[in-house]
Amino acid sequence: MDAGSGADFAIAIPQQTSRLHYKIKPSEEVRQMTYVVAEPCVNCRYTDCAVVCPVEAFHLDDDMLVINPETCIDCDACVPECPVEAIFPEDKVPEEWAHYTLMNAEKSLSGLPTISDKLDALC
Ligand code: SF4
Ligand code: F3S
């Protein structure tokens, strides 16, 4: 009658967990989500975002910046700095730019240099 006590399995994965983080480091303790640089940055690269980031989470690629999900502390400081609104919290990346989430992670973890200074924009 009382078998099971109505208890479900313990939930090990919080709802806000990022799929991305499981791909990068499956065994690492769950952490906050990252922010993502998307399409509007490409061939523009204003770099205002990198200047305000408190943890140097931005990395410099040829035509855009990307955010390192292992470094980003989810502070939101970069978002209002971007003149072309290219930065999104991981769970708010527009569908058509969804692939930028993994791209940011792969590029930033591939050895690209970090950036915290302003550069001349490309556009
Ligand atoms: Fe840096 Fe904060 Fe933007 Fe993350 S959300 S990239 S920590 S400024
Ligand atoms: Fe790109 Fe905007 Fe930063 S254009 S470099 S995300 S300020």
XYZ file of C-alpha atoms and ligand atoms in Angstrom:
138
model
C 0.000 0.000 0.000
C 2.779 2.340 0.978
C 5.225 1.004 -1.585
C 7.276 3.755 -3.130
C 5.999 6.356 -0.678
C 5.244 8.535 -3.656
C 8.877 9.581 -3.865
C 10.363 10.283 -7.226
C 13.995 9.928 -8.075
C 16.094 12.750 -6.746
C 16.357 15.480 -9.328
C 20.030 15.896 -10.100
C 19.719 18.431 -12.891
C 18.301 21.848 -11.989
C 15.853 23.288 -14.483
C 18.074 26.223 -15.327
C 21.025 24.023 -16.167
C 22.672 24.833 -19.436
C 22.847 22.115 -22.062
C 26.008 23.780 -23.206
C 27.799 23.275 -19.935
C 27.112 19.588 -20.040
C 28.696 19.419 -23.452
C 31.777 21.276 -22.328
C 32.397 19.687 -18.942
C 29.880 16.962 -18.201
C 31.256 16.251 -14.752
C 31.616 19.814 -13.561
C 29.265 21.104 -10.913
C 26.371 22.999 -12.410
C 26.947 26.718 -12.545
C 25.164 29.815 -13.764
C 24.429 30.246 -17.420
C 26.658 32.153 -19.716
C 26.044 35.029 -22.084
C 26.372 34.672 -25.831
C 27.551 36.979 -28.621
C 25.411 36.486 -31.731
C 25.154 37.498 -35.389
C 24.905 41.316 -35.060
C 28.488 41.385 -33.807
C 29.885 39.751 -36.935
C 31.915 42.201 -39.019
C 31.146 44.937 -36.516
C 32.946 44.080 -33.290
C 32.494 47.310 -31.345
C 34.295 45.848 -28.289
C 32.450 48.134 -25.815
C 31.299 44.935 -24.170
C 34.787 43.679 -23.435
C 35.762 46.900 -21.672
C 33.094 46.524 -18.981
C 33.401 42.791 -18.366
C 34.759 42.327 -14.824
C 36.230 38.901 -15.496
C 37.725 39.228 -19.005
C 35.299 36.689 -20.429
C 35.528 38.006 -23.994
C 37.877 36.523 -26.572
C 38.965 38.149 -29.811
C 38.186 36.476 -33.129
C 38.829 37.926 -36.591
C 35.348 39.317 -37.148
C 33.634 39.198 -33.734
C 34.071 38.663 -30.018
C 32.929 35.546 -28.214
C 32.221 34.877 -24.542
C 33.903 32.143 -22.565
C 31.188 30.218 -20.678
C 33.725 29.058 -18.126
C 34.639 32.647 -17.248
C 31.343 34.539 -17.556
C 29.751 35.233 -14.173
C 26.328 36.113 -15.546
C 26.562 39.737 -14.428
C 24.712 41.292 -17.379
C 27.077 44.287 -17.560
C 27.974 43.778 -21.214
C 24.451 43.640 -22.630
C 23.549 47.356 -22.525
C 26.991 48.321 -23.834
C 26.555 46.730 -27.242
C 25.297 49.272 -29.820
C 23.892 46.520 -32.040
C 22.328 44.385 -29.288
C 24.395 41.332 -30.110
C 24.654 39.866 -26.595
C 22.044 37.607 -25.007
C 21.714 35.500 -21.884
C 22.049 31.886 -22.939
C 18.349 31.178 -22.452
C 17.280 34.190 -24.523
C 19.344 33.704 -27.657
C 16.981 34.138 -30.645
C 16.213 30.856 -32.363
C 17.874 31.806 -35.636
C 21.100 32.452 -33.765
C 20.961 29.443 -31.465
C 24.132 27.972 -32.961
C 26.100 30.921 -31.622
C 25.872 29.485 -28.131
C 28.061 26.520 -28.919
C 30.173 28.622 -31.281
C 31.009 31.058 -28.465
C 32.100 28.188 -26.267
C 34.140 26.400 -28.897
C 35.896 29.515 -30.135
C 36.621 30.958 -26.720
C 38.035 27.669 -25.477
C 40.122 27.146 -28.608
C 42.921 29.449 -27.538
C 41.759 32.809 -28.875
C 43.226 35.687 -26.831
C 41.102 37.450 -24.237
C 40.278 41.112 -24.733
C 39.434 43.890 -22.288
C 40.395 46.958 -24.312
C 38.468 48.961 -26.880
C 39.395 48.424 -30.531
C 38.230 50.331 -33.595
C 34.986 48.823 -34.811
C 34.930 46.910 -38.085
C 31.718 48.504 -39.319
Fe 31.351 39.518 -18.778
Fe 29.209 39.858 -17.255
Fe 28.974 39.884 -19.911
Fe 29.504 37.592 -18.660
S 27.616 38.809 -18.492
S 30.513 38.350 -20.495
S 30.800 38.315 -16.964
S 30.102 41.393 -18.643
Fe 30.264 42.743 -30.651
Fe 28.584 44.380 -29.495
Fe 30.713 43.573 -28.192
S 29.231 44.433 -31.615
S 32.223 43.297 -29.804
S 29.059 42.289 -28.894
S 29.851 45.617 -28.140
